[in-house]
Structures are given as structure tokens and as C-alpha cells.
Amino acid sequence: MAKITYIEHNGTEHVVDVANGLTVMEGARDNNIPGIEADCGGACACSTCHVYVDEAWVPKLPAKEAMEEDMLDFAYEPDVEKSRLTCQLKVSDALDGLVVRMPEKQI
Ligand code: FES
């Protein structure tokens, strides 16, 4: 279980507990948090689950796979360091306290 803070582009914060084994995208979807659209349902094929990870968390997350790296090129205003696709981030105790910010829009 990890407590994850999702911050909408307008500053609205949502702090939710997400079960291990789900993805960060599924945590948002299951809690009706706006700002993560996840059009492809988590197949790493749409880039509409894009977020900016809080700076402190960037080095703590597993490295991006090539497919995530490629899809991020299609995201709205991706950041080389902070951008991640939330469908590719598996939740575990190690992610407890994670903070992610939604972009102004998904493509
Ligand atoms: S949900 Fe489509 S790339 Fe993550």
C-alpha cells in the first residue's frame, strides 16, 4: 500500500491509498481523480496518463523502459527528468509518499 498525492494542474490535491500491484494510473482512475485520462487502458500506447513526478522522487523510481521513453515523446510538454507514464509505474510500499503533478492537458 502506498499513499500517493496526485496534484491537478489547478493545484487541487488528492491524497489516496493505492494497493500494491496496481499502477499509479489505476490509483487515479479507481479514485475518480481527474487529469489522467489513460485512453489506452494502460497498454503504454497513448501517453494520456502522463504526469510530472515530484523532483525528490525522480531518482527513486525504476528507470523507464524504451517503450515508455518513446511514448513520452507524444505527451504534452514532456520533461526529460520528471515526466513518466503512470500506467508504467507499479505501486509497492516503496512508492509510499509519491507525489505526481498532472500536466496542463493530456494530448
Ligand atoms: S494509459 Fe495509455 S500510455 Fe498509459
mmCIF file of N, CA and C and ligand atoms in Angstrom:
data_model
loop_
_atom_site.group_PDB
_atom_site.id
_atom_site.type_symbol
_atom_site.label_atom_id
_atom_site.label_comp_id
_atom_site.label_asym_id
_atom_site.label_seq_id
_atom_site.Cartn_x
_atom_site.Cartn_y
_atom_site.Cartn_z
ATOM 1 N N MET A 1 0.853 -1.207 0.000
ATOM 2 C CA MET A 1 0.000 0.000 0.000
ATOM 3 C C MET A 1 0.884 1.250 0.000
ATOM 4 N N ALA A 2 0.525 2.197 -0.810
ATOM 5 C CA ALA A 2 1.282 3.445 -0.854
ATOM 6 C C ALA A 2 0.314 4.624 -0.846
ATOM 7 N N LYS A 3 0.651 5.620 -0.071
ATOM 8 C CA LYS A 3 -0.119 6.864 -0.075
ATOM 9 C C LYS A 3 0.463 7.721 -1.203
ATOM 10 N N ILE A 4 -0.386 8.054 -2.160
ATOM 11 C CA ILE A 4 0.086 8.815 -3.318
ATOM 12 C C ILE A 4 -0.677 10.125 -3.406
ATOM 13 N N THR A 5 0.051 11.195 -3.630
ATOM 14 C CA THR A 5 -0.560 12.513 -3.797
ATOM 15 C C THR A 5 -0.572 12.868 -5.281
ATOM 16 N N TYR A 6 -1.772 13.047 -5.803
ATOM 17 C CA TYR A 6 -1.956 13.490 -7.191
ATOM 18 C C TYR A 6 -2.345 14.960 -7.137
ATOM 19 N N ILE A 7 -1.631 15.792 -7.845
ATOM 20 C CA ILE A 7 -1.934 17.230 -7.842
ATOM 21 C C ILE A 7 -2.373 17.650 -9.248
ATOM 22 N N GLU A 8 -3.620 18.090 -9.338
ATOM 23 C CA GLU A 8 -4.136 18.555 -10.624
ATOM 24 C C GLU A 8 -3.392 19.817 -11.049
ATOM 25 N N HIS A 9 -3.523 20.152 -12.329
ATOM 26 C CA HIS A 9 -2.819 21.334 -12.838
ATOM 27 C C HIS A 9 -3.287 22.613 -12.132
ATOM 28 N N ASN A 10 -4.535 22.610 -11.657
ATOM 29 C CA ASN A 10 -5.056 23.798 -10.961
ATOM 30 C C ASN A 10 -4.669 23.817 -9.482
ATOM 31 N N GLY A 11 -3.883 22.840 -9.050
ATOM 32 C CA GLY A 11 -3.400 22.831 -7.673
ATOM 33 C C GLY A 11 -4.201 21.959 -6.715
ATOM 34 N N THR A 12 -5.331 21.443 -7.173
ATOM 35 C CA THR A 12 -6.143 20.579 -6.304
ATOM 36 C C THR A 12 -5.398 19.284 -6.000
ATOM 37 N N GLU A 13 -5.282 18.985 -4.717
ATOM 38 C CA GLU A 13 -4.555 17.783 -4.305
ATOM 39 C C GLU A 13 -5.506 16.649 -3.947
ATOM 40 N N HIS A 14 -5.130 15.442 -4.331
ATOM 41 C CA HIS A 14 -5.873 14.242 -3.963
ATOM 42 C C HIS A 14 -4.865 13.288 -3.332
ATOM 43 N N VAL A 15 -5.072 12.942 -2.074
ATOM 44 C CA VAL A 15 -4.175 12.004 -1.395
ATOM 45 C C VAL A 15 -4.949 10.708 -1.193
ATOM 46 N N VAL A 16 -4.472 9.639 -1.804
ATOM 47 C CA VAL A 16 -5.205 8.369 -1.734
ATOM 48 C C VAL A 16 -4.251 7.213 -1.438
ATOM 49 N N ASP A 17 -4.805 6.165 -0.834
ATOM 50 C CA ASP A 17 -4.056 4.930 -0.618
ATOM 51 C C ASP A 17 -4.267 4.039 -1.832
ATOM 52 N N VAL A 18 -3.184 3.574 -2.403
ATOM 53 C CA VAL A 18 -3.268 2.709 -3.585
ATOM 54 C C VAL A 18 -2.636 1.365 -3.238
ATOM 55 N N ALA A 19 -3.366 0.303 -3.565
ATOM 56 C CA ALA A 19 -2.899 -1.052 -3.222
ATOM 57 C C ALA A 19 -1.685 -1.445 -4.057
ATOM 58 N N ASN A 20 -0.826 -2.224 -3.440
ATOM 59 C CA ASN A 20 0.322 -2.768 -4.166
ATOM 60 C C ASN A 20 -0.167 -3.590 -5.354
ATOM 61 N N GLY A 21 0.576 -3.518 -6.437
ATOM 62 C CA GLY A 21 0.235 -4.311 -7.618
ATOM 63 C C GLY A 21 -0.559 -3.532 -8.642
ATOM 64 N N LEU A 22 -1.269 -2.492 -8.186
ATOM 65 C CA LEU A 22 -1.929 -1.613 -9.157
ATOM 66 C C LEU A 22 -0.861 -0.688 -9.744
ATOM 67 N N THR A 23 -1.254 0.062 -10.771
ATOM 68 C CA THR A 23 -0.333 1.078 -11.271
ATOM 69 C C THR A 23 -0.762 2.442 -10.726
ATOM 70 N N VAL A 24 0.121 3.409 -10.838
ATOM 71 C CA VAL A 24 -0.210 4.768 -10.384
ATOM 72 C C VAL A 24 -1.390 5.296 -11.191
ATOM 73 N N MET A 25 -1.485 4.907 -12.468
ATOM 74 C CA MET A 25 -2.634 5.295 -13.298
ATOM 75 C C MET A 25 -3.915 4.699 -12.731
ATOM 76 N N GLU A 26 -3.894 3.418 -12.381
ATOM 77 C CA GLU A 26 -5.097 2.763 -11.862
ATOM 78 C C GLU A 26 -5.522 3.380 -10.530
ATOM 79 N N GLY A 27 -4.566 3.825 -9.747
ATOM 80 C CA GLY A 27 -4.878 4.501 -8.485
ATOM 81 C C GLY A 27 -5.683 5.765 -8.734
ATOM 82 N N ALA A 28 -5.347 6.500 -9.766
ATOM 83 C CA ALA A 28 -6.086 7.718 -10.108
ATOM 84 C C ALA A 28 -7.464 7.362 -10.659
ATOM 85 N N ARG A 29 -7.467 6.414 -11.588
ATOM 86 C CA ARG A 29 -8.736 6.002 -12.224
ATOM 87 C C ARG A 29 -9.738 5.483 -11.188
ATOM 88 N N ASP A 30 -9.280 4.615 -10.291
ATOM 89 C CA ASP A 30 -10.173 3.996 -9.315
ATOM 90 C C ASP A 30 -10.697 4.993 -8.284
ATOM 91 N N ASN A 31 -10.025 6.120 -8.154
ATOM 92 C CA ASN A 31 -10.458 7.137 -7.200
ATOM 93 C C ASN A 31 -11.067 8.357 -7.894
ATOM 94 N N ASN A 32 -11.372 8.201 -9.181
ATOM 95 C CA ASN A 32 -12.009 9.271 -9.970
ATOM 96 C C ASN A 32 -11.245 10.587 -9.900
ATOM 97 N N ILE A 33 -9.935 10.494 -9.973
ATOM 98 C CA ILE A 33 -9.120 11.710 -9.942
ATOM 99 C C ILE A 33 -8.967 12.220 -11.377
ATOM 100 N N PRO A 34 -9.378 13.462 -11.624
ATOM 101 C CA PRO A 34 -9.283 13.975 -12.993
ATOM 102 C C PRO A 34 -7.845 14.322 -13.376
ATOM 103 N N GLY A 35 -7.596 14.336 -14.691
ATOM 104 C CA GLY A 35 -6.284 14.786 -15.159
ATOM 105 C C GLY A 35 -5.421 13.676 -15.715
ATOM 106 N N ILE A 36 -5.814 12.425 -15.445
ATOM 107 C CA ILE A 36 -5.123 11.282 -16.040
ATOM 108 C C ILE A 36 -6.179 10.531 -16.833
ATOM 109 N N GLU A 37 -6.061 10.565 -18.161
ATOM 110 C CA GLU A 37 -7.135 10.019 -18.995
ATOM 111 C C GLU A 37 -6.963 8.535 -19.296
ATOM 112 N N ALA A 38 -5.741 8.127 -19.543
ATOM 113 C CA ALA A 38 -5.441 6.699 -19.762
ATOM 114 C C ALA A 38 -6.300 6.082 -20.859
ATOM 115 N N ASP A 39 -6.315 6.708 -22.016
ATOM 116 C CA ASP A 39 -7.167 6.264 -23.124
ATOM 117 C C ASP A 39 -6.916 4.823 -23.557
ATOM 118 N N CYS A 40 -5.686 4.370 -23.470
ATOM 119 C CA CYS A 40 -5.390 3.011 -23.964
ATOM 120 C C CYS A 40 -5.539 1.960 -22.877
ATOM 121 N N GLY A 41 -5.925 2.383 -21.684
ATOM 122 C CA GLY A 41 -6.188 1.425 -20.621
ATOM 123 C C GLY A 41 -4.946 0.857 -19.969
ATOM 124 N N GLY A 42 -3.805 1.444 -20.246
ATOM 125 C CA GLY A 42 -2.586 1.009 -19.559
ATOM 126 C C GLY A 42 -1.630 0.214 -20.424
ATOM 127 N N ALA A 43 -1.829 0.267 -21.732
ATOM 128 C CA ALA A 43 -1.002 -0.527 -22.643
ATOM 129 C C ALA A 43 0.243 0.206 -23.131
ATOM 130 N N CYS A 44 0.529 1.364 -22.564
ATOM 131 C CA CYS A 44 1.671 2.181 -22.982
ATOM 132 C C CYS A 44 1.558 2.539 -24.461
ATOM 133 N N ALA A 45 0.362 2.906 -24.870
ATOM 134 C CA ALA A 45 0.129 3.177 -26.281
ATOM 135 C C ALA A 45 -0.594 4.490 -26.538
ATOM 136 N N CYS A 46 -0.694 5.371 -25.518
ATOM 137 C CA CYS A 46 -1.446 6.601 -25.778
ATOM 138 C C CYS A 46 -0.796 7.861 -25.181
ATOM 139 N N SER A 47 -0.081 7.711 -24.114
ATOM 140 C CA SER A 47 0.608 8.805 -23.404
ATOM 141 C C SER A 47 -0.339 9.761 -22.665
ATOM 142 N N THR A 48 -1.631 9.421 -22.545
ATOM 143 C CA THR A 48 -2.551 10.322 -21.838
ATOM 144 C C THR A 48 -2.624 10.022 -20.335
ATOM 145 N N CYS A 49 -1.659 9.281 -19.834
ATOM 146 C CA CYS A 49 -1.537 9.060 -18.385
ATOM 147 C C CYS A 49 -0.275 9.746 -17.877
ATOM 148 N N HIS A 50 0.166 10.737 -18.652
ATOM 149 C CA HIS A 50 1.414 11.454 -18.356
ATOM 150 C C HIS A 50 1.318 12.312 -17.096
ATOM 151 N N VAL A 51 2.353 12.262 -16.277
ATOM 152 C CA VAL A 51 2.472 13.162 -15.122
ATOM 153 C C VAL A 51 3.924 13.621 -14.990
ATOM 154 N N TYR A 52 4.085 14.652 -14.157
ATOM 155 C CA TYR A 52 5.421 15.063 -13.743
ATOM 156 C C TYR A 52 5.623 14.563 -12.313
ATOM 157 N N VAL A 53 6.626 13.745 -12.134
ATOM 158 C CA VAL A 53 6.932 13.208 -10.813
ATOM 159 C C VAL A 53 7.656 14.284 -10.005
ATOM 160 N N ASP A 54 7.303 14.384 -8.719
ATOM 161 C CA ASP A 54 7.997 15.329 -7.852
ATOM 162 C C ASP A 54 9.501 15.075 -7.928
ATOM 163 N N GLU A 55 10.264 16.168 -7.977
ATOM 164 C CA GLU A 55 11.711 16.065 -8.185
ATOM 165 C C GLU A 55 12.406 15.074 -7.245
ATOM 166 N N ALA A 56 11.982 15.092 -5.982
ATOM 167 C CA ALA A 56 12.626 14.230 -4.989
ATOM 168 C C ALA A 56 12.427 12.752 -5.312
ATOM 169 N N TRP A 57 11.396 12.454 -6.096
ATOM 170 C CA TRP A 57 11.070 11.071 -6.402
ATOM 171 C C TRP A 57 11.716 10.569 -7.684
ATOM 172 N N VAL A 58 12.198 11.470 -8.498
ATOM 173 C CA VAL A 58 12.747 11.061 -9.805
ATOM 174 C C VAL A 58 13.798 9.953 -9.668
ATOM 175 N N PRO A 59 14.788 10.113 -8.778
ATOM 176 C CA PRO A 59 15.817 9.056 -8.703
ATOM 177 C C PRO A 59 15.360 7.784 -7.996
ATOM 178 N N LYS A 60 14.226 7.839 -7.325
ATOM 179 C CA LYS A 60 13.778 6.660 -6.560
ATOM 180 C C LYS A 60 12.941 5.701 -7.397
ATOM 181 N N LEU A 61 12.506 6.140 -8.561
ATOM 182 C CA LEU A 61 11.635 5.301 -9.387
ATOM 183 C C LEU A 61 12.462 4.426 -10.326
ATOM 184 N N PRO A 62 11.906 3.269 -10.697
ATOM 185 C CA PRO A 62 12.613 2.426 -11.668
ATOM 186 C C PRO A 62 12.796 3.168 -12.984
ATOM 187 N N ALA A 63 13.876 2.859 -13.682
ATOM 188 C CA ALA A 63 14.171 3.529 -14.957
ATOM 189 C C ALA A 63 13.072 3.249 -15.973
ATOM 190 N N LYS A 64 12.942 4.174 -16.921
ATOM 191 C CA LYS A 64 11.935 3.994 -17.974
ATOM 192 C C LYS A 64 12.379 2.912 -18.946
ATOM 193 N N GLU A 65 11.408 2.092 -19.367
ATOM 194 C CA GLU A 65 11.654 1.153 -20.461
ATOM 195 C C GLU A 65 11.646 1.962 -21.760
ATOM 196 N N ALA A 66 12.216 1.383 -22.811
ATOM 197 C CA ALA A 66 12.294 2.081 -24.099
ATOM 198 C C ALA A 66 10.907 2.482 -24.608
ATOM 199 N N MET A 67 9.918 1.603 -24.383
ATOM 200 C CA MET A 67 8.570 1.891 -24.887
ATOM 201 C C MET A 67 7.983 3.128 -24.203
ATOM 202 N N GLU A 68 8.186 3.235 -22.887
ATOM 203 C CA GLU A 68 7.689 4.417 -22.165
ATOM 204 C C GLU A 68 8.408 5.671 -22.677
ATOM 205 N N GLU A 69 9.703 5.556 -22.834
ATOM 206 C CA GLU A 69 10.510 6.663 -23.350
ATOM 207 C C GLU A 69 9.953 7.142 -24.696
ATOM 208 N N ASP A 70 9.661 6.199 -25.582
ATOM 209 C CA ASP A 70 9.152 6.544 -26.913
ATOM 210 C C ASP A 70 7.779 7.203 -26.832
ATOM 211 N N MET A 71 6.889 6.647 -26.006
ATOM 212 C CA MET A 71 5.534 7.198 -25.911
ATOM 213 C C MET A 71 5.542 8.591 -25.296
ATOM 214 N N LEU A 72 6.484 8.855 -24.404
ATOM 215 C CA LEU A 72 6.541 10.178 -23.771
ATOM 216 C C LEU A 72 6.795 11.283 -24.788
ATOM 217 N N ASP A 73 7.387 10.932 -25.925
ATOM 218 C CA ASP A 73 7.601 11.931 -26.976
ATOM 219 C C ASP A 73 6.270 12.487 -27.479
ATOM 220 N N PHE A 74 5.196 11.719 -27.319
ATOM 221 C CA PHE A 74 3.883 12.156 -27.799
ATOM 222 C C PHE A 74 3.075 12.871 -26.712
ATOM 223 N N ALA A 75 3.609 12.933 -25.501
ATOM 224 C CA ALA A 75 2.891 13.571 -24.395
ATOM 225 C C ALA A 75 2.930 15.092 -24.553
ATOM 226 N N TYR A 76 2.029 15.767 -23.836
ATOM 227 C CA TYR A 76 2.001 17.227 -23.871
ATOM 228 C C TYR A 76 3.138 17.775 -22.998
ATOM 229 N N GLU A 77 4.031 18.538 -23.613
ATOM 230 C CA GLU A 77 5.154 19.184 -22.928
ATOM 231 C C GLU A 77 5.885 18.256 -21.956
ATOM 232 N N PRO A 78 6.460 17.187 -22.473
ATOM 233 C CA PRO A 78 7.191 16.274 -21.582
ATOM 234 C C PRO A 78 8.479 16.911 -21.031
ATOM 235 N N ASP A 79 8.836 16.495 -19.835
ATOM 236 C CA ASP A 79 10.066 16.954 -19.195
ATOM 237 C C ASP A 79 11.023 15.754 -19.163
ATOM 238 N N VAL A 80 12.246 15.965 -19.588
ATOM 239 C CA VAL A 80 13.202 14.862 -19.716
ATOM 240 C C VAL A 80 13.365 14.103 -18.401
ATOM 241 N N GLU A 81 13.426 14.852 -17.299
ATOM 242 C CA GLU A 81 13.658 14.218 -15.994
ATOM 243 C C GLU A 81 12.366 13.727 -15.347
ATOM 244 N N LYS A 82 11.391 14.609 -15.297
ATOM 245 C CA LYS A 82 10.235 14.360 -14.410
ATOM 246 C C LYS A 82 9.054 13.642 -15.048
ATOM 247 N N SER A 83 8.985 13.621 -16.362
ATOM 248 C CA SER A 83 7.807 13.021 -16.998
ATOM 249 C C SER A 83 7.826 11.502 -16.905
ATOM 250 N N ARG A 84 6.689 10.940 -16.540
ATOM 251 C CA ARG A 84 6.509 9.481 -16.539
ATOM 252 C C ARG A 84 5.107 9.165 -17.019
ATOM 253 N N LEU A 85 4.929 7.955 -17.517
ATOM 254 C CA LEU A 85 3.603 7.450 -17.827
ATOM 255 C C LEU A 85 3.158 6.627 -16.626
ATOM 256 N N THR A 86 2.046 7.034 -16.021
ATOM 257 C CA THR A 86 1.646 6.406 -14.759
ATOM 258 C C THR A 86 1.206 4.955 -14.923
ATOM 259 N N CYS A 87 0.855 4.559 -16.150
ATOM 260 C CA CYS A 87 0.482 3.142 -16.329
ATOM 261 C C CYS A 87 1.697 2.240 -16.264
ATOM 262 N N GLN A 88 2.874 2.834 -16.307
ATOM 263 C CA GLN A 88 4.100 2.034 -16.267
ATOM 264 C C GLN A 88 4.742 2.042 -14.881
ATOM 265 N N LEU A 89 4.079 2.673 -13.921
ATOM 266 C CA LEU A 89 4.626 2.723 -12.558
ATOM 267 C C LEU A 89 3.815 1.810 -11.655
ATOM 268 N N LYS A 90 4.404 0.690 -11.286
ATOM 269 C CA LYS A 90 3.732 -0.277 -10.402
ATOM 270 C C LYS A 90 3.834 0.195 -8.956
ATOM 271 N N VAL A 91 2.717 0.123 -8.266
ATOM 272 C CA VAL A 91 2.688 0.555 -6.872
ATOM 273 C C VAL A 91 3.220 -0.556 -5.953
ATOM 274 N N SER A 92 4.058 -0.130 -5.011
ATOM 275 C CA SER A 92 4.548 -1.022 -3.956
ATOM 276 C C SER A 92 4.781 -0.140 -2.736
ATOM 277 N N ASP A 93 5.147 -0.762 -1.626
ATOM 278 C CA ASP A 93 5.433 0.031 -0.420
ATOM 279 C C ASP A 93 6.508 1.084 -0.705
ATOM 280 N N ALA A 94 7.385 0.782 -1.645
ATOM 281 C CA ALA A 94 8.496 1.690 -1.954
ATOM 282 C C ALA A 94 7.993 3.028 -2.508
ATOM 283 N N LEU A 95 6.752 3.049 -2.987
ATOM 284 C CA LEU A 95 6.218 4.295 -3.556
ATOM 285 C C LEU A 95 5.406 5.097 -2.535
ATOM 286 N N ASP A 96 5.424 4.662 -1.282
ATOM 287 C CA ASP A 96 4.661 5.383 -0.256
ATOM 288 C C ASP A 96 5.163 6.819 -0.143
ATOM 289 N N GLY A 97 4.256 7.779 -0.331
ATOM 290 C CA GLY A 97 4.639 9.191 -0.248
ATOM 291 C C GLY A 97 4.866 9.839 -1.607
ATOM 292 N N LEU A 98 4.716 9.056 -2.663
ATOM 293 C CA LEU A 98 4.936 9.585 -4.023
ATOM 294 C C LEU A 98 4.028 10.789 -4.302
ATOM 295 N N VAL A 99 4.581 11.780 -4.976
ATOM 296 C CA VAL A 99 3.818 12.965 -5.376
ATOM 297 C C VAL A 99 3.953 13.123 -6.888
ATOM 298 N N VAL A 100 2.816 13.219 -7.572
ATOM 299 C CA VAL A 100 2.835 13.443 -9.021
ATOM 300 C C VAL A 100 1.940 14.637 -9.370
ATOM 301 N N ARG A 101 2.331 15.348 -10.395
ATOM 302 C CA ARG A 101 1.555 16.510 -10.848
ATOM 303 C C ARG A 101 1.076 16.276 -12.278
ATOM 304 N N MET A 102 -0.180 16.610 -12.506
ATOM 305 C CA MET A 102 -0.725 16.432 -13.842
ATOM 306 C C MET A 102 -0.315 17.607 -14.731
ATOM 307 N N PRO A 103 -0.112 17.339 -16.018
ATOM 308 C CA PRO A 103 0.186 18.425 -16.963
ATOM 309 C C PRO A 103 -1.071 19.277 -17.198
ATOM 310 N N GLU A 104 -0.876 20.390 -17.877
ATOM 311 C CA GLU A 104 -1.994 21.290 -18.166
ATOM 312 C C GLU A 104 -3.090 20.565 -18.930
ATOM 313 N N LYS A 105 -2.676 19.679 -19.812
ATOM 314 C CA LYS A 105 -3.668 18.854 -20.537
ATOM 315 C C LYS A 105 -2.970 17.592 -21.011
ATOM 316 N N GLN A 106 -3.773 16.570 -21.296
ATOM 317 C CA GLN A 106 -3.251 15.400 -21.963
ATOM 318 C C GLN A 106 -3.506 15.644 -23.438
ATOM 319 N N ILE A 107 -2.756 15.012 -24.309
ATOM 320 C CA ILE A 107 -2.926 15.317 -25.731
ATOM 321 C C ILE A 107 -4.322 14.944 -26.211
HETATM 322 S S1 FES B 1 -2.636 4.612 -20.245
HETATM 323 FE FE1 FES B 1 -2.046 4.794 -22.292
HETATM 324 S S2 FES B 1 0.098 5.077 -22.149
HETATM 325 FE FE2 FES B 1 -0.521 4.906 -20.089
#
